Tab-separated table of C-alpha atoms in Angstrom:
chain	number	residue	atom	x	y	z
A	256	MET	CA	15.702	-16.007	11.419
A	257	PRO	CA	11.781	-16.327	10.634
A	258	ILE	CA	11.816	-13.232	7.464
A	259	PRO	CA	8.434	-10.341	7.903
A	260	LEU	CA	8.453	-10.560	4.213
A	261	PHE	CA	7.305	-14.427	4.316
A	262	ASP	CA	6.202	-14.338	7.532
A	263	GLY	CA	3.336	-11.530	5.875
A	264	LEU	CA	2.190	-13.670	3.416
A	265	LYS	CA	1.458	-16.806	5.279
A	266	VAL	CA	-1.823	-15.427	6.272
A	267	PHE	CA	-2.950	-15.651	2.903
A	268	PHE	CA	-2.575	-19.626	2.491
A	269	LYS	CA	-4.227	-20.638	5.756
A	270	THR	CA	-7.728	-19.328	4.686
A	271	ARG	CA	-10.006	-21.350	1.766
A	272	ARG	CA	-11.172	-17.469	1.324
A	273	TYR	CA	-7.659	-16.083	0.692
A	274	VAL	CA	-6.703	-18.168	-1.490
A	275	ALA	CA	-9.078	-18.121	-3.637
A	276	TYR	CA	-8.861	-13.982	-3.293
A	277	LEU	CA	-5.192	-15.047	-4.371
A	278	THR	CA	-6.152	-17.661	-6.988
A	279	VAL	CA	-8.647	-15.361	-9.070
A	280	PHE	CA	-6.271	-12.258	-8.414
A	281	VAL	CA	-3.211	-14.654	-10.978
A	282	ALA	CA	-5.795	-16.166	-12.876
A	283	THR	CA	-7.191	-12.998	-13.983
A	284	THR	CA	-4.234	-10.475	-14.038
A	285	PHE	CA	-1.597	-12.712	-15.499
A	286	LEU	CA	-3.853	-14.612	-17.932
A	287	ALA	CA	-4.638	-10.866	-19.491
A	288	LEU	CA	-1.012	-9.852	-19.108
A	289	PHE	CA	0.066	-12.760	-21.420
A	290	VAL	CA	-3.290	-12.070	-23.853
A	291	SER	CA	-1.640	-8.373	-24.168
A	292	TYR	CA	1.889	-9.561	-24.972
A	293	ILE	CA	0.488	-11.565	-27.629
A	294	ILE	CA	-1.806	-8.631	-28.877
A	295	THR	CA	1.149	-6.595	-29.167
A	296	ASN	CA	2.726	-8.989	-31.895
A	297	SER	CA	-0.483	-10.003	-33.903
A	298	VAL	CA	-1.594	-6.011	-34.881
A	299	GLY	CA	-3.209	-6.214	-37.972
A	300	THR	CA	-3.815	-9.577	-37.832
A	301	PRO	CA	-7.335	-11.720	-37.625
A	302	LEU	CA	-6.839	-12.809	-34.570
A	303	GLU	CA	-6.702	-9.178	-33.078
A	304	GLU	CA	-10.298	-8.431	-32.773
A	305	PRO	CA	-10.680	-11.927	-31.175
A	306	LEU	CA	-7.696	-11.049	-28.472
A	307	VAL	CA	-8.820	-7.812	-27.263
A	308	ASN	CA	-12.086	-8.870	-26.755
A	309	PHE	CA	-10.927	-11.401	-24.687
A	310	PHE	CA	-8.090	-9.463	-23.002
A	311	VAL	CA	-10.748	-6.664	-22.320
A	312	TYR	CA	-13.202	-8.729	-20.464
A	313	VAL	CA	-11.344	-11.063	-18.305
A	314	GLY	CA	-8.897	-7.299	-17.037
A	315	ALA	CA	-12.409	-6.218	-16.666
A	316	THR	CA	-14.023	-9.248	-14.673
A	317	GLY	CA	-10.982	-9.314	-12.154
A	318	ALA	CA	-10.815	-5.695	-11.185
A	319	ILE	CA	-14.868	-5.712	-10.813
A	320	TYR	CA	-14.824	-9.025	-9.125
A	321	PHE	CA	-12.471	-7.502	-6.512
A	322	GLY	CA	-13.956	-3.795	-6.380
A	323	VAL	CA	-17.095	-5.043	-6.202
A	324	GLY	CA	-16.400	-7.004	-2.549
A	325	THR	CA	-14.130	-3.922	-1.398
A	326	LEU	CA	-17.487	-2.015	-1.824
A	327	LEU	CA	-19.394	-4.673	0.267
A	328	ALA	CA	-16.903	-4.697	3.292
A	329	LEU	CA	-16.880	-0.871	3.599
A	330	LEU	CA	-20.143	-1.521	3.616
A	331	LYS	CA	-20.025	-4.056	6.488
A	332	LEU	CA	-22.094	-6.675	4.079
A	333	ASP	CA	-20.425	-9.565	4.717
A	334	ARG	CA	-22.917	-11.867	4.882
A	335	LEU	CA	-23.604	-10.725	0.140
A	336	TRP	CA	-19.604	-11.332	0.568
A	337	ILE	CA	-17.931	-14.966	0.122
A	338	THR	CA	-16.884	-14.199	3.639
A	339	SER	CA	-19.761	-16.100	6.089
A	340	ARG	CA	-19.141	-18.833	8.112
A	341	GLY	CA	-20.326	-21.303	5.648
A	342	ARG	CA	-17.939	-24.059	3.679
A	343	GLY	CA	-18.111	-26.155	1.595
A	344	ARG	CA	-20.453	-26.477	-1.917
A	345	ILE	CA	-22.721	-23.191	-1.028
A	346	THR	CA	-19.417	-20.842	-0.590
A	347	GLU	CA	-18.094	-21.836	-3.616
A	348	MET	CA	-20.830	-21.393	-5.727
A	349	LYS	CA	-21.369	-17.614	-4.200
A	350	GLY	CA	-18.019	-16.906	-5.062
A	351	LEU	CA	-18.464	-18.292	-8.464
A	352	SER	CA	-22.006	-16.066	-8.347
A	353	TRP	CA	-20.451	-13.070	-7.532
A	354	MET	CA	-17.461	-14.113	-10.799
A	355	ALA	CA	-20.493	-14.558	-13.625
A	356	VAL	CA	-22.159	-11.207	-11.573
A	357	SER	CA	-18.388	-8.791	-12.472
A	358	PHE	CA	-18.984	-10.171	-15.673
A	359	ALA	CA	-22.464	-9.367	-16.260
A	360	ILE	CA	-21.288	-5.948	-15.353
A	361	ALA	CA	-18.196	-5.690	-17.561
A	362	VAL	CA	-20.489	-6.943	-20.566
A	363	PHE	CA	-23.359	-4.234	-19.481
A	364	ILE	CA	-20.892	-1.320	-19.246
A	365	SER	CA	-19.238	-2.353	-22.149
A	366	ILE	CA	-22.416	-1.769	-24.129
A	367	GLY	CA	-23.193	0.837	-21.871
A	368	LEU	CA	-20.813	3.743	-21.408
A	369	GLY	CA	-18.705	1.888	-24.564
A	370	ARG	CA	-15.315	2.796	-24.301
A	371	THR	CA	-15.403	5.610	-21.771
A	372	ALA	CA	-15.550	3.033	-19.007
A	373	LEU	CA	-12.034	1.973	-19.373
A	374	TYR	CA	-10.820	5.941	-17.560
A	375	PHE	CA	-12.847	4.303	-14.322
A	376	PHE	CA	-10.555	1.122	-14.107
A	377	ALA	CA	-7.862	4.270	-14.760
A	378	VAL	CA	-8.678	6.612	-12.306
A	379	PHE	CA	-9.163	4.338	-9.575
A	380	GLY	CA	-7.207	1.394	-10.321
A	381	TRP	CA	-4.186	2.409	-11.825
A	382	LEU	CA	-3.717	5.745	-9.742
A	383	GLY	CA	-5.408	3.959	-6.957
A	384	TRP	CA	-2.327	1.864	-7.393
A	385	ILE	CA	0.636	4.546	-7.903
A	386	ALA	CA	-1.249	6.189	-5.441
A	387	PHE	CA	-0.475	2.808	-2.564
A	388	GLN	CA	2.742	2.312	-4.343
A	389	ALA	CA	3.595	5.331	-3.038
A	390	TYR	CA	2.078	4.989	0.677
A	391	LEU	CA	4.336	1.668	0.951
A	392	SER	CA	7.674	3.557	0.169
A	393	ALA	CA	6.542	6.205	2.559
A	394	ARG	CA	5.788	3.175	4.937
A	395	THR	CA	9.410	1.263	5.020
A	396	SER	CA	10.927	5.068	5.322
A	397	LEU	CA	9.189	5.102	8.654
A	398	ARG	CA	9.946	2.016	9.469
A	399	ILE	CA	13.346	2.239	8.944
A	400	ALA	CA	14.058	5.520	10.756
A	401	THR	CA	12.200	4.501	13.666
A	402	ILE	CA	14.729	1.189	14.468
A	403	ALA	CA	16.062	3.426	16.498
A	404	GLU	CA	14.257	5.352	19.272
A	405	PRO	CA	15.658	7.375	21.542
A	406	LYS	CA	13.269	7.918	25.262
A	407	LYS	CA	14.704	10.931	26.281
A	408	GLY	CA	15.839	14.063	23.114
A	409	GLY	CA	19.392	16.005	24.462
A	410	VAL	CA	21.689	18.432	22.930
A	411	ALA	CA	23.571	15.860	21.381
A	412	ILE	CA	20.955	13.808	19.941
A	413	GLY	CA	19.590	16.729	18.659
A	414	LEU	CA	22.367	18.939	16.951
A	415	GLY	CA	23.187	15.550	15.380
A	416	SER	CA	19.055	14.665	14.672
A	417	PHE	CA	19.543	18.484	13.015
A	418	VAL	CA	22.521	17.604	10.331
A	419	ILE	CA	21.338	15.296	9.858
A	420	LEU	CA	17.916	17.080	8.477
A	421	LEU	CA	19.603	19.698	7.104
A	422	ILE	CA	21.243	16.694	5.012
A	423	GLY	CA	17.842	15.404	3.822
A	424	ILE	CA	16.341	18.224	2.909
A	425	GLY	CA	20.123	19.379	1.022
A	426	LEU	CA	19.171	16.109	-1.040
A	427	ILE	CA	15.278	16.919	-2.062
A	428	ALA	CA	16.224	20.253	-3.263
A	429	GLY	CA	19.339	19.424	-5.049
A	430	GLU	CA	17.444	17.231	-7.157
A	431	ALA	CA	14.320	19.886	-7.642
A	432	LEU	CA	17.176	21.772	-8.913
A	433	ALA	CA	18.514	19.271	-11.509
A	434	ALA	CA	15.765	18.470	-12.433
A	435	LEU	CA	13.966	21.548	-13.059
A	436	TRP	CA	17.023	23.350	-14.334
A	437	LEU	CA	20.403	22.117	-13.807
A	438	ILE	CA	20.196	19.347	-16.188
A	439	PRO	CA	17.364	20.780	-18.893
A	440	ASN	CA	19.630	23.402	-19.474
A	441	ASN	CA	22.589	21.604	-19.296
A	442	PHE	CA	23.974	23.513	-16.506
A	443	LEU	CA	28.552	23.208	-15.932
A	444	GLY	CA	27.309	19.957	-18.765
A	445	ILE	CA	25.293	18.638	-16.642
A	446	GLY	CA	22.713	17.794	-18.819
A	447	THR	CA	25.374	16.273	-21.463
A	448	THR	CA	26.366	13.396	-18.577
A	449	ILE	CA	23.152	12.795	-17.574
A	450	VAL	CA	22.524	11.950	-21.683
A	451	GLY	CA	25.809	9.754	-22.011
A	452	ILE	CA	23.998	7.493	-19.232
A	453	PHE	CA	19.960	7.618	-19.551
A	454	PRO	CA	19.769	8.814	-23.285
A	455	ASN	CA	16.092	10.201	-22.912
A	456	ALA	CA	16.523	11.801	-19.900
A	457	LEU	CA	16.433	15.476	-21.472
A	458	THR	CA	12.935	14.474	-23.902
A	459	ASN	CA	11.198	12.980	-20.736
A	460	LEU	CA	12.527	16.279	-18.154
A	461	ALA	CA	10.851	18.152	-20.980
A	462	SER	CA	7.772	16.088	-21.932
A	463	ASN	CA	6.419	16.415	-17.922
A	464	PHE	CA	7.923	19.395	-16.747
A	465	GLN	CA	4.789	20.562	-15.924
A	466	GLY	CA	4.529	17.512	-13.806
A	467	LEU	CA	7.324	17.454	-12.200
A	468	ILE	CA	7.165	21.384	-10.913
A	469	VAL	CA	4.119	20.623	-8.984
A	470	ALA	CA	5.553	16.950	-7.833
A	471	TYR	CA	8.870	18.774	-6.175
A	472	LEU	CA	6.291	21.178	-4.747
A	473	MET	CA	4.834	18.720	-2.799
A	474	MET	CA	8.651	17.785	-1.636
A	475	GLY	CA	9.073	21.300	-0.614
A	476	LEU	CA	6.116	21.001	1.434
A	477	PHE	CA	7.486	18.046	3.097
A	478	ALA	CA	10.635	19.259	3.764
A	479	LEU	CA	8.375	21.589	4.841
A	480	VAL	CA	6.777	20.088	7.438
A	481	SER	CA	9.795	17.764	8.288
A	482	LEU	CA	11.662	20.904	9.287
A	483	LEU	CA	8.608	22.181	11.238
A	484	THR	CA	8.187	18.842	13.294
A	485	PHE	CA	11.870	18.806	13.850
A	486	PHE	CA	11.096	22.394	15.931
A	487	ARG	CA	8.427	20.748	17.539
A	488	TYR	CA	10.182	17.933	18.479
A	489	ALA	CA	13.780	18.786	19.002
A	490	ALA	CA	14.144	18.181	22.661
A	491	ARG	CA	12.875	14.929	22.635
A	492	GLY	CA	14.196	12.024	21.169
A	493	ALA	CA	11.163	11.542	18.151
A	494	ALA	CA	13.703	14.364	16.668
A	495	LEU	CA	15.885	11.336	15.450
A	496	ASN	CA	13.074	9.989	13.231
A	497	VAL	CA	11.853	12.434	12.076
A	498	ALA	CA	15.821	13.469	10.286
A	499	LEU	CA	16.221	9.787	9.498
A	500	LEU	CA	12.595	9.269	7.648
A	501	THR	CA	13.699	12.667	5.757
A	502	VAL	CA	16.763	11.526	4.390
A	503	PHE	CA	14.994	8.387	3.750
A	504	ILE	CA	12.266	9.657	1.349
A	505	SER	CA	14.951	11.760	-0.073
A	506	ILE	CA	16.569	9.084	-1.610
A	507	TYR	CA	13.593	7.039	-2.474
A	508	ALA	CA	12.407	10.655	-4.609
A	509	GLY	CA	15.907	10.127	-6.105
A	510	TYR	CA	14.996	6.893	-6.784
A	511	PHE	CA	11.900	8.179	-8.735
A	512	LEU	CA	13.459	10.725	-11.071
A	513	VAL	CA	16.506	8.342	-12.294
A	514	ASN	CA	13.267	5.892	-13.412
A	515	VAL	CA	11.618	9.406	-15.016
A	516	MET	CA	14.994	9.702	-16.754
A	517	ARG	CA	15.903	6.323	-17.252
A	518	ARG	CA	12.866	4.912	-19.641
A	519	SER	CA	12.959	4.997	-23.608
A	520	GLY	CA	11.492	3.676	-26.048
A	521	PRO	CA	7.695	3.460	-26.619
A	522	PRO	CA	5.744	2.230	-23.016
A	523	GLN	CA	5.847	-2.103	-22.479
A	524	MET	CA	6.318	-4.229	-19.789
A	525	ASN	CA	9.768	-5.165	-19.519
A	526	ALA	CA	11.160	-7.766	-16.742
A	527	ALA	CA	12.069	-4.618	-14.745
A	528	ASP	CA	8.394	-3.097	-14.287
A	529	ILE	CA	7.067	-6.638	-13.482
A	530	ALA	CA	9.486	-7.512	-10.960
A	531	ILE	CA	9.381	-4.157	-9.222
A	532	THR	CA	5.870	-4.340	-9.505
A	533	LEU	CA	4.937	-7.100	-8.061
A	534	PHE	CA	7.875	-6.843	-5.537
A	535	PHE	CA	5.231	-3.740	-3.883
A	536	LEU	CA	2.329	-6.524	-4.593
A	537	ALA	CA	3.988	-9.007	-2.235
A	538	TYR	CA	4.891	-6.266	-0.069
A	539	ALA	CA	1.723	-4.734	0.427
A	540	MET	CA	0.040	-8.226	1.053
A	541	SER	CA	2.144	-9.082	3.679
A	542	GLY	CA	1.922	-5.809	5.376
A	543	ILE	CA	-1.170	-6.721	5.177
A	544	GLY	CA	-0.986	-9.700	6.769
A	545	ARG	CA	0.764	-8.707	9.478
A	546	THR	CA	-2.181	-6.457	10.212
A	547	VAL	CA	-4.555	-8.955	9.774
A	548	THR	CA	-2.802	-11.386	12.400
A	549	GLU	CA	-2.252	-8.146	15.084
A	550	SER	CA	-5.332	-6.782	14.141
A	551	VAL	CA	-7.332	-10.553	15.516
A	552	GLU	CA	-4.792	-10.949	18.095
A	553	GLU	CA	-5.969	-7.539	19.415
A	554	SER	CA	-8.706	-7.685	19.395
A	555	ARG	CA	-10.277	-10.901	18.997
A	556	SER	CA	-12.060	-10.286	15.627
A	557	ARG	CA	-12.798	-11.879	12.658
A	558	LEU	CA	-10.775	-11.965	9.727
A	559	ARG	CA	-11.397	-9.109	8.385
A	560	ASP	CA	-11.289	-9.117	3.716
A	561	LEU	CA	-11.677	-5.250	3.328
A	562	GLY	CA	-7.760	-5.465	2.987
A	563	PRO	CA	-6.499	-8.074	0.481
A	564	LEU	CA	-9.425	-7.034	-1.474
A	565	LEU	CA	-8.549	-3.266	-1.456
A	566	THR	CA	-5.418	-4.559	-2.512
A	567	PHE	CA	-6.428	-7.171	-5.398
A	568	PHE	CA	-8.269	-4.585	-6.260
A	569	LEU	CA	-5.444	-1.637	-6.954
A	570	ALA	CA	-3.234	-4.146	-8.001
A	571	SER	CA	-5.636	-5.804	-10.870
A	572	GLY	CA	-6.774	-3.162	-12.004
A	573	PHE	CA	-3.079	-1.067	-12.701
A	574	PHE	CA	-1.803	-4.179	-14.314
A	575	PHE	CA	-5.302	-4.218	-16.670
A	576	VAL	CA	-4.159	-0.596	-17.601
A	577	ASP	CA	-0.562	-0.418	-18.054
A	578	SER	CA	-1.380	-3.570	-20.162
A	579	ILE	CA	-4.204	-0.612	-22.017
A	580	ILE	CA	-1.011	1.862	-22.663
A	581	VAL	CA	1.123	-0.979	-23.599
A	582	ILE	CA	-0.899	-1.984	-26.295
A	583	SER	CA	-2.084	1.417	-27.713
A	584	ALA	CA	1.687	2.562	-28.062
A	585	THR	CA	1.766	-0.190	-30.438
A	586	PRO	CA	1.166	1.338	-33.971
A	587	GLY	CA	-2.157	0.350	-35.570
A	588	SER	CA	-3.609	-1.329	-32.457
A	589	ILE	CA	-7.089	-1.739	-32.194
A	590	ILE	CA	-7.380	-0.584	-28.976
A	591	GLY	CA	-5.082	2.191	-29.729
A	592	GLN	CA	-7.927	3.315	-32.500
A	593	TRP	CA	-10.812	3.967	-29.291
A	594	PHE	CA	-9.682	7.140	-27.597
A	595	ASN	CA	-8.352	10.473	-30.026
A	596	ASN	CA	-7.386	11.858	-27.158
A	597	ASP	CA	-3.469	12.899	-25.820
A	598	TRP	CA	-3.925	10.255	-23.191
A	599	VAL	CA	-3.032	7.726	-26.055
A	600	SER	CA	-1.623	10.239	-29.045
A	601	ASN	CA	1.179	10.674	-26.395
A	602	ALA	CA	1.334	7.364	-25.077
A	603	PRO	CA	5.043	7.798	-24.056
A	604	ALA	CA	4.502	10.882	-21.924
A	605	THR	CA	1.008	9.401	-20.683
A	606	TYR	CA	3.599	5.900	-19.230
A	607	LEU	CA	6.560	8.027	-17.816
A	608	PHE	CA	3.044	10.079	-15.866
A	609	LYS	CA	3.088	6.677	-13.431
A	610	ASP	CA	6.447	7.482	-12.323
A	611	ILE	CA	5.531	11.929	-11.364
A	612	ALA	CA	2.227	10.740	-9.322
A	613	LYS	CA	4.184	8.185	-7.161
A	614	LEU	CA	6.722	11.202	-6.925
A	615	THR	CA	3.664	13.502	-6.177
A	616	ALA	CA	1.551	11.206	-3.814
A	617	PHE	CA	4.888	10.281	-2.146
A	618	PRO	CA	5.361	13.697	-0.339
A	619	LEU	CA	1.755	13.577	0.970
A	620	GLY	CA	1.722	10.086	1.935
A	621	ALA	CA	5.313	10.009	4.054
A	622	ILE	CA	3.892	13.874	5.644
A	623	PHE	CA	0.459	11.546	6.686
A	624	SER	CA	2.644	8.311	8.026
A	625	SER	CA	5.275	11.088	10.328
A	626	LEU	CA	2.568	12.602	11.580
A	627	PHE	CA	0.659	10.184	12.805
A	628	TYR	CA	3.640	7.715	14.220
A	629	LEU	CA	4.182	10.991	16.052
A	630	ARG	CA	1.455	11.883	17.374
A	631	ARG	CA	-0.089	8.227	18.150
A	632	GLN	CA	2.084	5.499	17.302
A	633	ARG	CA	5.629	6.454	19.199
A	634	VAL	CA	4.477	6.885	22.612
A	635	GLU	CA	2.369	3.719	22.047
A	636	ARG	CA	5.400	2.024	21.261
A	637	ILE	CA	7.870	2.958	23.170
A	638	VAL	CA	5.964	2.113	26.558
A	639	GLU	CA	4.884	-1.553	24.810
A	640	LYS	CA	8.372	-1.777	25.036
A	641	VAL	CA	9.389	-0.436	28.221
A	642	LYS	CA	6.001	-2.826	29.729
A	643	GLU	CA	7.776	-5.786	27.308
A	644	SER	CA	11.107	-4.902	29.574
A	645	GLY	CA	9.523	-6.159	33.158
A	646	VAL	CA	12.654	-2.797	33.759
A	647	PRO	CA	11.824	0.236	35.806
A	648	VAL	CA	12.778	3.580	34.035
A	649	GLU	CA	12.855	6.582	35.944
A	650	PRO	CA	11.232	9.419	34.910
A	651	GLY	CA	13.903	11.361	34.340
A	652	LYS	CA	15.290	9.368	31.650
A	653	LEU	CA	12.121	9.988	29.583
A	654	ASP	CA	10.476	11.914	27.201
A	655	LYS	CA	7.481	13.990	28.910
A	656	ASP	CA	4.900	12.721	27.049
A	657	ILE	CA	5.857	8.858	27.498
A	658	ALA	CA	6.856	9.582	31.092
A	659	GLU	CA	2.852	10.192	31.629
A	660	HIS	CA	1.902	6.853	30.497
A	661	VAL	CA	4.844	5.204	32.480
A	662	PRO	CA	3.941	4.208	36.205
A	663	ALA	CA	7.102	5.461	38.873
A	664	PRO	CA	10.066	2.595	39.811
A	665	GLY	CA	7.840	0.179	42.539
A	666	GLU	CA	4.390	1.001	41.107
A	667	ALA	CA	2.658	-1.873	39.294
A	668	TRP	CA	1.342	-0.839	35.717
A	669	PRO	CA	-2.649	-0.260	35.420
A	670	SER	CA	-4.742	-3.146	34.763
A	671	GLU	CA	-5.915	-3.989	30.688
A	672	ARG	CA	-10.115	-3.039	31.113
A	673	ALA	CA	-12.210	-4.038	28.254
A	674	GLU	CA	-14.024	-0.986	26.975
A	675	GLY	CA	-18.668	-1.322	27.571
A	676	ILE	CA	-17.906	-3.852	30.243
A	677	LYS	CA	-18.728	-2.331	33.671
A	678	LYS	CA	-16.701	-3.397	36.349
A	679	GLY	CA	-17.133	-6.303	38.653
A	680	LYS	CA	-17.811	-7.842	35.436
A	681	PRO	CA	-16.514	-11.201	34.184
A	682	GLY	CA	-14.278	-9.659	31.214
A	683	TYR	CA	-13.934	-6.728	32.713
A	684	ASP	CA	-10.330	-6.781	33.777
A	685	LEU	CA	-8.053	-8.541	30.972
A	686	SER	CA	-5.890	-8.353	32.906
A	687	THR	CA	-6.980	-12.394	34.852
A	688	PRO	CA	-7.235	-15.734	33.509
A	689	PRO	CA	-10.702	-15.996	31.781
A	690	PRO	CA	-13.282	-17.707	34.145
A	691	GLY	CA	-14.098	-20.878	33.453
A	692	ARG	CA	-17.962	-20.332	32.159
A	693	LEU	CA	-19.438	-22.920	30.265
A	694	SER	CA	-21.333	-21.811	27.065
A	695	VAL	CA	-24.267	-23.339	25.081
A	696	ASP	CA	-24.199	-23.840	20.950
A	697	SER	CA	-26.908	-25.712	18.619
A	698	SER	CA	-26.712	-28.660	20.367
A	699	LYS	CA	-27.839	-28.279	23.528
A	700	ARG	CA	-24.766	-29.266	24.841
A	701	LEU	CA	-21.952	-27.368	27.471
A	702	LYS	CA	-18.789	-26.420	26.166
A	703	PRO	CA	-15.617	-24.598	26.988
A	704	GLY	CA	-16.420	-20.723	26.525
A	705	LYS	CA	-15.003	-19.496	22.650
A	706	ARG	CA	-13.063	-16.219	22.163
A	707	LEU	CA	-14.344	-14.903	19.067
A	708	GLY	CA	-12.688	-15.708	16.117
A	709	GLU	CA	-12.620	-19.890	17.357
A	710	GLU	CA	-15.078	-20.867	15.508
A	711	GLU	CA	-13.756	-20.050	12.360
A	712	GLU	CA	-10.955	-22.471	13.065
A	713	ASP	CA	-13.033	-25.502	14.506
A	714	GLU	CA	-14.799	-25.310	11.217
A	715	ASP	CA	-11.674	-25.739	9.196
A	716	LYS	CA	-10.295	-28.453	11.525
A	717	LYS	CA	-13.302	-30.492	10.472
A	718	LYS	CA	-13.659	-29.641	6.794
């Protein structure tokens, strides 16, 4: 039985440029992580300064490389990047050239902007990856909540879904009450019990109290949107999906709250933190891999690099800034002396902020994900399942919005039409087999017609 996580990751090993991206990410990010670990044990020694310079430039070069690639992909300037159809030494030299340009940019901004340039990575890389993790968590919750998709609602589904919804909202309210009042005020000895499990729980909650207020305001907004959305879809099968999503979001929020309370001592990149981050990275890469595959199969377009580049940019920036925070917490470190502000002087609170940020961004991602699913994805997915089954479904057994897209029993499904092609022209009706036309390439020889993207596959085979 294939594992979805591994199926998505396989895409990154099917094309040479994706393998190149993965190699650059591993080489720059994990080398910087290893050097940062050595720095924490070399503070005050002559070895610290050269290690710091090596760490800063290597970590920055990797993040800048993927940042430049992301920007060019967004601007659709693919020809300037290494996604061209060329192969061999030309493409490899172009990739090395961009690495050299990225290193030059790192040196230039270090001279022109000094240590302030690190804030760029903090905003776009560190916070960006935290928001990305929150989005992935919301998408995972939505995927689990939509395993069962009733085609039609009813009284039984509506009442059962409402009970599940109340459980989810109750969990969110209970977590907020515990974090903001019950535990800090030791109500009924709850604070003492929690401290027995997490010794630094009270200190961590107090140092990030304002951030927790904002985070649970966002969670409250999500609960309100879920309640209003439920009433809108109460008579439809989507009510169950809304209720299940609310429960899973509340469970994820509890996990983030536990992370805030459990951390103790100075910030450090321990095995658990690295493992969790690597899991989210693998999950992100797998999701992007599946998305790339689906986009190629459905739109017949070439592979796009925006998803992988953006993922590696955010991940490399996150690891880079996270390592800086860890080093800054070491007394007397050179990097710690670079910044004379609360960001470094209160490094433990800064390190905890990433969990607060996840708790804040997570419900926002869940709101947009759920609304997008209800407005677009749900109807499309159910209609596609009905179409693939080949079994006619009576309109009375479907919600009204789904029945509008399903033909009545005895009627055929409408043919798929291509956009931009006039009726009667070849290629207009995608449901018919393609005509046996011939194509002419640079050699002026007649060859069978090819779909978009097949040229790249042929070039890989020749290579």
